[in-house]
Amino acid sequence: MLKYIRAVALSSMLALTACGADPAPGPVEQIIVREPGAAPAVAVAATEAPASTLIADGKAAFANCSACHSLEQGAANGVGPNLYGIVGKNAGGVAGFAYSDALEASGIVWTAAELDSFIADPAGKIPGTTMVAGAIADPSKRQAVIAYIESTTAN
Amino acid sequence: MGKWSRRAFIGAGVAAGGALVVGIAVRPGNPIDGLSPLLTDGENEQLLNAWVKVDTDNIVTAVIPHVEMGQGVYTALAQMLADEMDADWSKVQILEAPADMQYVSDSIGRDFLFPNLQVPALIEPTVAGGILELAQAMGLQFTGGSYSVRATGQRAMRTAGAAAREMLVAAAASEWQVPAAEITTADSMIIHAESGKSEPFATFARAAAEQSLPAKPKLKSPENYKIMGQPKARHDIPEKVDGSAVFGIDADVPGMKYAAVKAPPVIGATIESMDATTAKTMPGVLQILNMGDFVAVVADGYWQAQQALGTIDTRYSKTEGDGLDQDAIFARYASHLDEAGEDGGDMQTEAGDITKGFTEAATKVEAEYKVPFLAHATMEPMNCTAWVRDGKCDVWSGHQAPVNARQAAADAAGLPFEDVTYHNAYLGGGFGRRSDSDAIIMATRIAKATGYPVKMIWSREEDTAQDHYRPSATSRFRGGLDKDGKAVSWDNIHTHLFDPADAPTIPHYNIASHRIRKVDVSMHLRFGPWRSVDHSQHGFFIESFVDEMAHAAGKDGYAFRRELLAKSPRHLKVLDTAAKMSGWGSALPEKHGRGIAFVPSFGSIVAQVAEVDMSGPKPRVTKVYVAADPGFVVNPDGFTAQMESGIVYGLTAALYGDITIKDGAVQQSNFHDYPMLRIDEMPEVEVTLINGDHERLGGGGEPGLPPIAPAVTNAIFAATGTRVRELPIAKHDFA
Amino acid sequence: MIKLNVNGQAREVDADPATPILWIVRENLKMPGTKFGCGIAQCGACTVHLDGKPIRSCSTPVSAAEGKTITTIEGIAAEDGTLHKVQQAWIEAQVPQCGYCQSGQIMAATALLEKNPQPTDAQIDAAMAGNICRCGMYGRIRKAIKAAAGIDTAAKVEA
């Protein structure tokens, strides 16, 4: 990569000779919330998308998942495990379901973030998983589905 | 193995960085005076020349002017120095050189850059003939281009070691009043057999430093190598297994805060407006910055910064890249190639009469190949820590060209170069990505705005979407075969790539008439060197087409290449070795196939045979046989590791790598949609190394990569009859 | 205050309970050996043990660790500094290149051998497939795990 290196070298040397050139642009807008070490202002909870819409969207989207997964407390496992209360459980933690070795060995605790990346690409996240269908590419749809799953447990 | 000395060095209060010290250090009469305080503690250590110091415990420290990103350069270069010096390897330590521009004047820089000017006399003594390579690889302290061993090592480290040895011997000869010729050296000892005197190097270190530098130190011939050619354990490995290795992302500066950043998805766009209503209220948030070309949130913790950043609603300006999709990009390539037609485009090389060659050809072959954009996906996302205050700037990162990083920080801070201290750390993968200074500039600008130290870390999503990509490309070929099935003409035109210029050429193949042209296609994306650079694309193009020609000639791919290499025994030996290792020609199970590819690059010659199993739902590469001739292998285990590594990097790209553009923006974001080869897909790799020319060394970091994609696609063809002309392989259905 | 046990020591941190363990160990506890790679449990660079099991610390909130034991790369060597047999095997097989993923690889490997002292090749692949190495040292990782398990002796490279 002779030419490339020379290009790098050249630009560097030119930059040297141009010492004192205008510095890179500063901020267009600078919001200083507080200085380091200063006590934080009273924390206000972040506003989030209205939960009810999200959950309704998730319920609709979960229709695709229900071919394999139940969300009813105590209902039997299907092709996939019952997902009631899945958030917070260890991967491979639903009683009576025959998990793949890969999923069981994954060591994952099913947080919303974990579920999100798993549903985005099950085999990519846990190569060897038996969940071969049902990936959801759309992040907002995943978020809705996870919110719905969480909501059923909370109730 | 010597104790790793990097931290001790920093602990001594000396700024770490890289070395632009070549000219000064080897200048006769002024070897080390200015440099010494930077590199030694002044008490127990003596700098002998720019590359080596000796302390009172007889520890020899090799000063390495390159950065370690896993390629094993610290160890290989130290081996070269230590061998010429006759040092005891168990007492050799390694230090990354500090770069300090005060030791290099602009005039030296200019001389490095413009080799047509008179070679500067002051560096003549040790680098005669190597000036250009030195300037490129070492002078500006760039690590890349597979240059370290073949340029810095061969031209500088060995010479420095030999010079140091001669200076020690001269000092001893003077003290003992015996002829220097009667003195021998071994294992860091100076020995005069006749008088029975022997002393460690350290005894004469101070006196040696006062000797003048030998003009032409005598280098060893290969039969006398003791350390070079041996599989020495890498010095950087112990601290990489206990979590103590310090990477750029691990910089720890008192009072440091954390920044998360997001740049417009379409390169070139700017921030039109930013709504930070929610972010302002979130825990830990200190500042929210609209920098014009990116948004940054500074917080007490990185996760807090990241969470707040996610709530900011940003509007971006329109750009010329908007609306551009991947298909349109390839269509643009096609239209430029169409426009160039039979005789247009920029000529790169031409030999023989291409028209005659085709007219007389008995068989004509045509093919078009495409490769996608690729991201580097270094495991360590881009990051940089900066602190700008009181007219000074400190910057911490891992960069392939520390001097460039320092200059970039100086420009961003609006400070002179000398007021910037650049602290280089280990690189969590370089692969070319860390030769660009975009992250350095961003962090410095943020830190300048805040006034306190800030560690900026890119999310994986930013790292994927804001890379400096390996360019996508289209390449078209016409080939002609005579009535005996011998290749007689080769006509190639491709979309312009990056570098090196020899990547599309085929000087190793004996084809009577050939012509290679390129067309330039503009694009709004940013491109950068990606491991093996243009060889990553042209290796695939060339070796696929050679295979297609072989098939058209009714010949086996190995036999066909043998004909093309018949006049080049060194190349032929590499090809034959790989074929033999693989049992080429022996039977394979059904739906299995073998493919061969041969790509010389960066001074090294590499042939690979891949075996694929096409019986499952997707292609599985089961074995890769590698034969490589880099001239002389300094560290066989290290070089083998580089071959393994290049194969995985190239195989990942061949199977899966696909950065696509939609509406001007990169569509991929993380490892779920930009997948990597994982351990369950790792083929067995067998490597044979050949020392074909100890005078001319080749590189190791990159040459293992180019042959793997065509070796695999050629194997897929052998197994299925389907020719893969567009990467990645995952795009294709072989059912 | 969140009470934690990290590498055998009781620690308290003042943090949002939703903060991933990764950032707690790196920033609050100043143990940077555990690395950030992807943030979504895809790459394994952040692997630590939670009660002996490998977890992706970038996606596990610190609240999940209350009352449990966290072990990081800094905590697997013996108290006298003797390296864990997996770490030793890693050096012998000269596994790391850039080294960035290796803390995670080693934590995944130690957890595997804890649970399964004599893993088969397929079991090694299954347990380690969540850990990406861009330098591609998978062959050496397999070899080192087998050496640590006493299955195979890794070729030793002279020091």
mmCIF file of N, CA and C in Angstrom, chain A residues 1-6 8-37 40 42-47 117 120-121 123-125 127-128 142, chain B residues 101 106 109 113-114 132 136 140 142 145 147 257 274 276 278 280-281 284-292 300 404 407 411-414 416-417 435-436 445 448-450 452 498-500 529 533 602 672 678 680 702:
data_model
loop_
_atom_site.group_PDB
_atom_site.id
_atom_site.type_symbol
_atom_site.label_atom_id
_atom_site.label_comp_id
_atom_site.label_asym_id
_atom_site.label_seq_id
_atom_site.Cartn_x
_atom_site.Cartn_y
_atom_site.Cartn_z
ATOM 1 N N MET A 1 0.829 -1.208 0.000
ATOM 2 C CA MET A 1 0.000 0.000 0.000
ATOM 3 C C MET A 1 0.861 1.255 0.000
ATOM 4 N N LEU A 2 1.850 1.208 -0.848
ATOM 5 C CA LEU A 2 2.778 2.323 -0.927
ATOM 6 C C LEU A 2 2.092 3.671 -1.038
ATOM 7 N N LYS A 3 1.190 3.737 -2.018
ATOM 8 C CA LYS A 3 0.604 5.027 -2.328
ATOM 9 C C LYS A 3 -0.189 5.535 -1.131
ATOM 10 N N TYR A 4 -0.891 4.615 -0.516
ATOM 11 C CA TYR A 4 -1.724 5.020 0.607
ATOM 12 C C TYR A 4 -0.891 5.635 1.723
ATOM 13 N N ILE A 5 0.178 4.931 2.058
ATOM 14 C CA ILE A 5 0.987 5.427 3.173
ATOM 15 C C ILE A 5 1.555 6.797 2.836
ATOM 16 N N ARG A 6 1.954 6.927 1.579
ATOM 17 C CA ARG A 6 2.520 8.203 1.220
ATOM 18 C C ARG A 6 1.463 9.303 1.376
ATOM 19 N N VAL A 8 -0.969 9.390 3.464
ATOM 20 C CA VAL A 8 -1.103 9.697 4.887
ATOM 21 C C VAL A 8 0.049 10.594 5.326
ATOM 22 N N ALA A 9 1.236 10.181 4.917
ATOM 23 C CA ALA A 9 2.423 10.911 5.328
ATOM 24 C C ALA A 9 2.339 12.345 4.843
ATOM 25 N N LEU A 10 1.938 12.496 3.609
ATOM 26 C CA LEU A 10 1.897 13.808 3.013
ATOM 27 C C LEU A 10 0.921 14.709 3.748
ATOM 28 N N SER A 11 -0.252 14.162 4.007
ATOM 29 C CA SER A 11 -1.248 15.006 4.659
ATOM 30 C C SER A 11 -0.759 15.409 6.041
ATOM 31 N N SER A 12 -0.070 14.491 6.688
ATOM 32 C CA SER A 12 0.432 14.802 8.016
ATOM 33 C C SER A 12 1.457 15.922 7.958
ATOM 34 N N MET A 13 2.352 15.825 7.004
ATOM 35 C CA MET A 13 3.398 16.822 6.933
ATOM 36 C C MET A 13 2.825 18.181 6.534
ATOM 37 N N LEU A 14 1.865 18.143 5.628
ATOM 38 C CA LEU A 14 1.256 19.398 5.229
ATOM 39 C C LEU A 14 0.566 20.026 6.430
ATOM 40 N N ALA A 15 -0.070 19.160 7.188
ATOM 41 C CA ALA A 15 -0.758 19.664 8.373
ATOM 42 C C ALA A 15 0.251 20.332 9.305
ATOM 43 N N LEU A 16 1.425 19.733 9.383
ATOM 44 C CA LEU A 16 2.449 20.284 10.259
ATOM 45 C C LEU A 16 2.822 21.696 9.843
ATOM 46 N N THR A 17 3.040 21.833 8.549
ATOM 47 C CA THR A 17 3.474 23.137 8.082
ATOM 48 C C THR A 17 2.340 24.147 8.237
ATOM 49 N N ALA A 18 1.122 23.620 8.281
ATOM 50 C CA ALA A 18 -0.018 24.517 8.419
ATOM 51 C C ALA A 18 -0.385 24.715 9.885
ATOM 52 N N CYS A 19 0.596 24.568 10.753
ATOM 53 C CA CYS A 19 0.340 24.717 12.183
ATOM 54 C C CYS A 19 -0.298 26.074 12.479
ATOM 55 N N GLY A 20 -1.258 26.063 13.359
ATOM 56 C CA GLY A 20 -1.936 27.301 13.659
ATOM 57 C C GLY A 20 -3.147 27.509 12.760
ATOM 58 N N ALA A 21 -3.476 26.488 11.976
ATOM 59 C CA ALA A 21 -4.664 26.564 11.134
ATOM 60 C C ALA A 21 -5.900 26.638 12.031
ATOM 61 N N ASP A 22 -7.034 26.987 11.432
ATOM 62 C CA ASP A 22 -8.263 27.089 12.213
ATOM 63 C C ASP A 22 -8.565 25.770 12.906
ATOM 64 N N PRO A 23 -8.919 25.826 14.169
ATOM 65 C CA PRO A 23 -9.273 24.585 14.847
ATOM 66 C C PRO A 23 -10.595 24.041 14.298
ATOM 67 N N ALA A 24 -10.836 22.759 14.579
ATOM 68 C CA ALA A 24 -12.086 22.145 14.156
ATOM 69 C C ALA A 24 -13.252 22.880 14.815
ATOM 70 N N PRO A 25 -14.412 22.852 14.175
ATOM 71 C CA PRO A 25 -15.530 23.623 14.698
ATOM 72 C C PRO A 25 -15.951 23.231 16.114
ATOM 73 N N GLY A 26 -16.293 24.205 16.892
ATOM 74 C CA GLY A 26 -16.814 23.971 18.238
ATOM 75 C C GLY A 26 -18.312 23.692 18.154
ATOM 76 N N PRO A 27 -18.958 23.591 19.315
ATOM 77 C CA PRO A 27 -20.371 23.236 19.311
ATOM 78 C C PRO A 27 -21.254 24.296 18.665
ATOM 79 N N VAL A 28 -22.288 23.831 17.965
ATOM 80 C CA VAL A 28 -23.307 24.719 17.423
ATOM 81 C C VAL A 28 -24.271 25.076 18.564
ATOM 82 N N GLU A 29 -24.453 24.096 19.426
ATOM 83 C CA GLU A 29 -25.367 24.272 20.551
ATOM 84 C C GLU A 29 -24.778 23.483 21.722
ATOM 85 N N GLN A 30 -24.666 24.151 22.866
ATOM 86 C CA GLN A 30 -24.058 23.472 24.021
ATOM 87 C C GLN A 30 -24.998 23.631 25.213
ATOM 88 N N ILE A 31 -25.608 22.546 25.637
ATOM 89 C CA ILE A 31 -26.515 22.596 26.787
ATOM 90 C C ILE A 31 -25.748 22.075 28.001
ATOM 91 N N ILE A 32 -25.463 22.972 28.921
ATOM 92 C CA ILE A 32 -24.763 22.527 30.130
ATOM 93 C C ILE A 32 -25.810 22.263 31.201
ATOM 94 N N VAL A 33 -26.020 21.019 31.503
ATOM 95 C CA VAL A 33 -27.024 20.647 32.493
ATOM 96 C C VAL A 33 -26.484 20.932 33.892
ATOM 97 N N ARG A 34 -25.254 20.527 34.102
ATOM 98 C CA ARG A 34 -24.582 20.851 35.364
ATOM 99 C C ARG A 34 -23.089 20.609 35.202
ATOM 100 N N GLU A 35 -22.310 21.113 36.150
ATOM 101 C CA GLU A 35 -20.867 20.895 36.123
ATOM 102 C C GLU A 35 -20.552 19.588 36.840
ATOM 103 N N PRO A 36 -19.456 18.930 36.481
ATOM 104 C CA PRO A 36 -19.092 17.687 37.169
ATOM 105 C C PRO A 36 -18.966 17.932 38.666
ATOM 106 N N GLY A 37 -19.454 16.986 39.426
ATOM 107 C CA GLY A 37 -19.342 17.104 40.877
ATOM 108 C C GLY A 37 -20.512 17.850 41.495
ATOM 109 N N PRO A 40 -26.893 16.711 41.205
ATOM 110 C CA PRO A 40 -27.844 16.681 40.104
ATOM 111 C C PRO A 40 -29.149 17.382 40.502
ATOM 112 N N VAL A 42 -33.177 17.673 40.580
ATOM 113 C CA VAL A 42 -34.108 16.591 40.909
ATOM 114 C C VAL A 42 -34.372 15.777 39.642
ATOM 115 N N ALA A 43 -34.086 14.511 39.754
ATOM 116 C CA ALA A 43 -34.229 13.664 38.573
ATOM 117 C C ALA A 43 -35.699 13.515 38.209
ATOM 118 N N VAL A 44 -35.958 13.669 36.956
ATOM 119 C CA VAL A 44 -37.323 13.499 36.465
ATOM 120 C C VAL A 44 -37.332 12.225 35.636
ATOM 121 N N ALA A 45 -38.303 11.414 35.861
ATOM 122 C CA ALA A 45 -38.376 10.172 35.114
ATOM 123 C C ALA A 45 -38.527 10.489 33.626
ATOM 124 N N ALA A 46 -37.846 9.702 32.838
ATOM 125 C CA ALA A 46 -37.910 9.909 31.399
ATOM 126 C C ALA A 46 -39.324 9.636 30.892
ATOM 127 N N THR A 47 -39.754 10.502 29.996
ATOM 128 C CA THR A 47 -41.057 10.236 29.387
ATOM 129 C C THR A 47 -40.881 9.161 28.334
ATOM 130 N N SER A 117 -32.267 -8.556 21.461
ATOM 131 C CA SER A 117 -31.231 -8.998 20.524
ATOM 132 C C SER A 117 -31.478 -10.443 20.096
ATOM 133 N N ALA A 120 -34.237 -10.454 17.522
ATOM 134 C CA ALA A 120 -33.752 -9.860 16.269
ATOM 135 C C ALA A 120 -33.098 -10.924 15.393
ATOM 136 N N ASP A 121 -32.383 -11.833 16.013
ATOM 137 C CA ASP A 121 -31.677 -12.861 15.248
ATOM 138 C C ASP A 121 -31.333 -14.021 16.176
ATOM 139 N N ALA A 123 -30.651 -17.254 15.876
ATOM 140 C CA ALA A 123 -29.513 -18.137 15.591
ATOM 141 C C ALA A 123 -28.191 -17.367 15.607
ATOM 142 N N GLY A 124 -28.275 -16.086 15.332
ATOM 143 C CA GLY A 124 -27.055 -15.282 15.371
ATOM 144 C C GLY A 124 -26.600 -15.076 16.795
ATOM 145 N N LYS A 125 -27.561 -14.849 17.659
ATOM 146 C CA LYS A 125 -27.206 -14.596 19.054
ATOM 147 C C LYS A 125 -26.805 -15.889 19.748
ATOM 148 N N PRO A 127 -26.031 -19.379 18.402
ATOM 149 C CA PRO A 127 -25.928 -20.403 17.357
ATOM 150 C C PRO A 127 -26.237 -21.767 17.963
ATOM 151 N N GLY A 128 -27.101 -22.500 17.310
ATOM 152 C CA GLY A 128 -27.478 -23.804 17.848
ATOM 153 C C GLY A 128 -28.848 -23.788 18.486
ATOM 154 N N ARG A 142 -40.224 -5.211 17.874
ATOM 155 C CA ARG A 142 -39.652 -6.022 18.955
ATOM 156 C C ARG A 142 -39.922 -5.381 20.308
ATOM 157 N N MET B 101 7.991 14.866 17.976
ATOM 158 C CA MET B 101 8.330 15.564 16.743
ATOM 159 C C MET B 101 9.495 16.519 16.918
ATOM 160 N N ASP B 106 11.143 19.649 9.862
ATOM 161 C CA ASP B 106 10.351 19.597 8.643
ATOM 162 C C ASP B 106 11.182 19.160 7.451
ATOM 163 N N GLY B 109 11.297 15.519 7.246
ATOM 164 C CA GLY B 109 10.004 15.042 6.766
ATOM 165 C C GLY B 109 9.892 15.176 5.258
ATOM 166 N N LEU B 113 9.555 12.291 2.335
ATOM 167 C CA LEU B 113 8.395 12.227 1.464
ATOM 168 C C LEU B 113 8.721 12.314 -0.004
ATOM 169 N N PHE B 114 9.778 12.972 -0.324
ATOM 170 C CA PHE B 114 10.087 13.166 -1.734
ATOM 171 C C PHE B 114 11.428 12.529 -2.051
ATOM 172 N N LEU B 132 13.307 5.040 1.310
ATOM 173 C CA LEU B 132 11.905 5.232 0.967
ATOM 174 C C LEU B 132 11.018 4.392 1.876
ATOM 175 N N GLN B 136 8.295 5.639 4.817
ATOM 176 C CA GLN B 136 6.889 5.272 4.819
ATOM 177 C C GLN B 136 6.489 4.486 6.051
ATOM 178 N N LEU B 140 7.151 8.055 9.588
ATOM 179 C CA LEU B 140 5.932 8.664 10.083
ATOM 180 C C LEU B 140 5.202 7.719 11.008
ATOM 181 N N PHE B 142 3.899 4.811 10.959
ATOM 182 C CA PHE B 142 2.645 4.204 10.559
ATOM 183 C C PHE B 142 2.787 2.703 10.657
ATOM 184 N N GLY B 145 0.168 -1.884 6.027
ATOM 185 C CA GLY B 145 0.830 -2.288 4.798
ATOM 186 C C GLY B 145 1.760 -3.472 4.990
ATOM 187 N N TYR B 147 4.216 -3.798 6.747
ATOM 188 C CA TYR B 147 5.528 -3.213 6.519
ATOM 189 C C TYR B 147 6.544 -3.434 7.622
ATOM 190 N N LYS B 257 -15.060 12.206 32.443
ATOM 191 C CA LYS B 257 -16.477 11.920 32.213
ATOM 192 C C LYS B 257 -16.613 11.161 30.898
ATOM 193 N N MET B 274 -31.924 19.731 17.118
ATOM 194 C CA MET B 274 -31.783 18.675 18.116
ATOM 195 C C MET B 274 -32.762 18.989 19.244
ATOM 196 N N ALA B 276 -33.504 17.980 22.869
ATOM 197 C CA ALA B 276 -32.933 17.235 23.995
ATOM 198 C C ALA B 276 -33.785 17.405 25.253
ATOM 199 N N THR B 278 -35.947 15.601 26.803
ATOM 200 C CA THR B 278 -35.907 14.465 27.733
ATOM 201 C C THR B 278 -34.491 14.234 28.242
ATOM 202 N N LYS B 280 -32.085 16.142 28.808
ATOM 203 C CA LYS B 280 -31.654 17.099 29.833
ATOM 204 C C LYS B 280 -32.047 16.673 31.242
ATOM 205 N N THR B 281 -33.128 15.902 31.319
ATOM 206 C CA THR B 281 -33.664 15.536 32.627
ATOM 207 C C THR B 281 -33.137 14.198 33.110
ATOM 208 N N GLY B 284 -27.435 11.668 35.580
ATOM 209 C CA GLY B 284 -26.019 11.620 35.223
ATOM 210 C C GLY B 284 -25.607 12.543 34.103
ATOM 211 N N VAL B 285 -26.571 13.154 33.412
ATOM 212 C CA VAL B 285 -26.225 13.949 32.235
ATOM 213 C C VAL B 285 -25.584 15.272 32.639
ATOM 214 N N LEU B 286 -24.442 15.579 32.029
ATOM 215 C CA LEU B 286 -23.727 16.828 32.302
ATOM 216 C C LEU B 286 -23.895 17.843 31.179
ATOM 217 N N GLN B 287 -23.689 17.379 29.958
ATOM 218 C CA GLN B 287 -23.810 18.295 28.820
ATOM 219 C C GLN B 287 -24.399 17.569 27.618
ATOM 220 N N ILE B 288 -25.091 18.361 26.801
ATOM 221 C CA ILE B 288 -25.578 17.850 25.526
ATOM 222 C C ILE B 288 -25.047 18.800 24.466
ATOM 223 N N LEU B 289 -24.346 18.229 23.490
ATOM 224 C CA LEU B 289 -23.656 19.056 22.509
ATOM 225 C C LEU B 289 -24.130 18.746 21.098
ATOM 226 N N ASN B 290 -24.524 19.795 20.393
ATOM 227 C CA ASN B 290 -24.732 19.669 18.954
ATOM 228 C C ASN B 290 -23.456 20.194 18.308
ATOM 229 N N MET B 291 -22.638 19.277 17.797
ATOM 230 C CA MET B 291 -21.353 19.682 17.239
ATOM 231 C C MET B 291 -21.457 20.000 15.750
ATOM 232 N N GLY B 292 -22.651 20.064 15.255
ATOM 233 C CA GLY B 292 -22.827 20.365 13.839
ATOM 234 C C GLY B 292 -22.836 19.113 12.985
ATOM 235 N N ASP B 300 -21.946 11.294 33.716
ATOM 236 C CA ASP B 300 -21.064 10.714 34.740
ATOM 237 C C ASP B 300 -20.632 9.298 34.372
ATOM 238 N N ASN B 404 0.203 10.878 13.419
ATOM 239 C CA ASN B 404 -0.969 11.475 12.765
ATOM 240 C C ASN B 404 -2.061 11.777 13.778
ATOM 241 N N GLN B 407 -1.199 14.909 15.550
ATOM 242 C CA GLN B 407 -1.422 16.073 14.707
ATOM 243 C C GLN B 407 -2.924 16.372 14.594
ATOM 244 N N ASP B 411 -4.769 19.862 15.652
ATOM 245 C CA ASP B 411 -5.627 20.648 14.769
ATOM 246 C C ASP B 411 -7.005 20.856 15.397
ATOM 247 N N ALA B 412 -7.534 19.783 15.969
ATOM 248 C CA ALA B 412 -8.886 19.875 16.547
ATOM 249 C C ALA B 412 -8.907 20.798 17.762
ATOM 250 N N ALA B 413 -7.811 20.785 18.511
ATOM 251 C CA ALA B 413 -7.767 21.623 19.714
ATOM 252 C C ALA B 413 -7.332 23.042 19.385
ATOM 253 N N GLY B 414 -6.820 23.233 18.175
ATOM 254 C CA GLY B 414 -6.293 24.544 17.805
ATOM 255 C C GLY B 414 -5.015 24.869 18.559
ATOM 256 N N PRO B 416 -0.609 24.102 18.978
ATOM 257 C CA PRO B 416 0.566 23.608 18.262
ATOM 258 C C PRO B 416 0.835 22.147 18.616
ATOM 259 N N PHE B 417 1.439 21.459 17.675
ATOM 260 C CA PHE B 417 1.748 20.036 17.840
ATOM 261 C C PHE B 417 2.465 19.757 19.161
ATOM 262 N N SER B 435 -6.128 3.620 11.345
ATOM 263 C CA SER B 435 -5.172 4.533 10.721
ATOM 264 C C SER B 435 -5.845 5.879 10.460
ATOM 265 N N ASP B 436 -7.153 5.939 10.615
ATOM 266 C CA ASP B 436 -7.876 7.200 10.464
ATOM 267 C C ASP B 436 -8.059 7.858 11.829
ATOM 268 N N ARG B 445 -12.600 17.582 20.148
ATOM 269 C CA ARG B 445 -13.568 18.687 20.047
ATOM 270 C C ARG B 445 -14.524 18.679 21.248
ATOM 271 N N LYS B 448 -12.639 19.864 24.277
ATOM 272 C CA LYS B 448 -12.374 21.298 24.215
ATOM 273 C C LYS B 448 -13.615 22.080 24.665
ATOM 274 N N ALA B 449 -14.768 21.563 24.277
ATOM 275 C CA ALA B 449 -16.012 22.247 24.651
ATOM 276 C C ALA B 449 -16.299 22.133 26.148
ATOM 277 N N THR B 450 -15.975 20.986 26.739
ATOM 278 C CA THR B 450 -16.308 20.794 28.153
ATOM 279 C C THR B 450 -15.241 21.371 29.077
ATOM 280 N N TYR B 452 -13.112 19.640 30.651
ATOM 281 C CA TYR B 452 -12.629 18.551 31.531
ATOM 282 C C TYR B 452 -12.403 17.296 30.687
ATOM 283 N N PHE B 498 -8.675 1.463 -4.049
ATOM 284 C CA PHE B 498 -7.957 2.252 -3.065
ATOM 285 C C PHE B 498 -6.464 2.181 -3.316
ATOM 286 N N ASP B 499 -5.879 1.075 -2.956
ATOM 287 C CA ASP B 499 -4.458 0.890 -3.010
ATOM 288 C C ASP B 499 -4.148 -0.543 -2.603
ATOM 289 N N PRO B 500 -3.027 -1.116 -2.858
ATOM 290 C CA PRO B 500 -1.911 -0.620 -3.650
ATOM 291 C C PRO B 500 -2.172 -0.807 -5.135
ATOM 292 N N PRO B 529 -8.408 1.983 4.379
ATOM 293 C CA PRO B 529 -7.742 0.708 4.139
ATOM 294 C C PRO B 529 -8.368 -0.376 5.013
ATOM 295 N N VAL B 533 -6.300 -4.420 1.893
ATOM 296 C CA VAL B 533 -6.735 -3.325 1.018
ATOM 297 C C VAL B 533 -7.267 -3.894 -0.306
ATOM 298 N N PHE B 602 2.004 -7.785 -0.750
ATOM 299 C CA PHE B 602 2.837 -7.208 0.300
ATOM 300 C C PHE B 602 4.177 -7.942 0.428
ATOM 301 N N HIS B 672 -25.679 -8.742 14.881
ATOM 302 C CA HIS B 672 -26.790 -9.602 14.454
ATOM 303 C C HIS B 672 -27.088 -9.417 12.973
ATOM 304 N N ARG B 678 -17.876 -17.570 13.592
ATOM 305 C CA ARG B 678 -17.733 -17.963 14.991
ATOM 306 C C ARG B 678 -17.007 -19.306 15.079
ATOM 307 N N ASP B 680 -17.788 -22.242 15.845
ATOM 308 C CA ASP B 680 -18.393 -23.466 15.316
ATOM 309 C C ASP B 680 -18.276 -23.563 13.789
ATOM 310 N N GLU B 702 -1.221 -9.146 6.316
ATOM 311 C CA GLU B 702 -2.271 -9.091 5.311
ATOM 312 C C GLU B 702 -2.277 -10.219 4.276
#
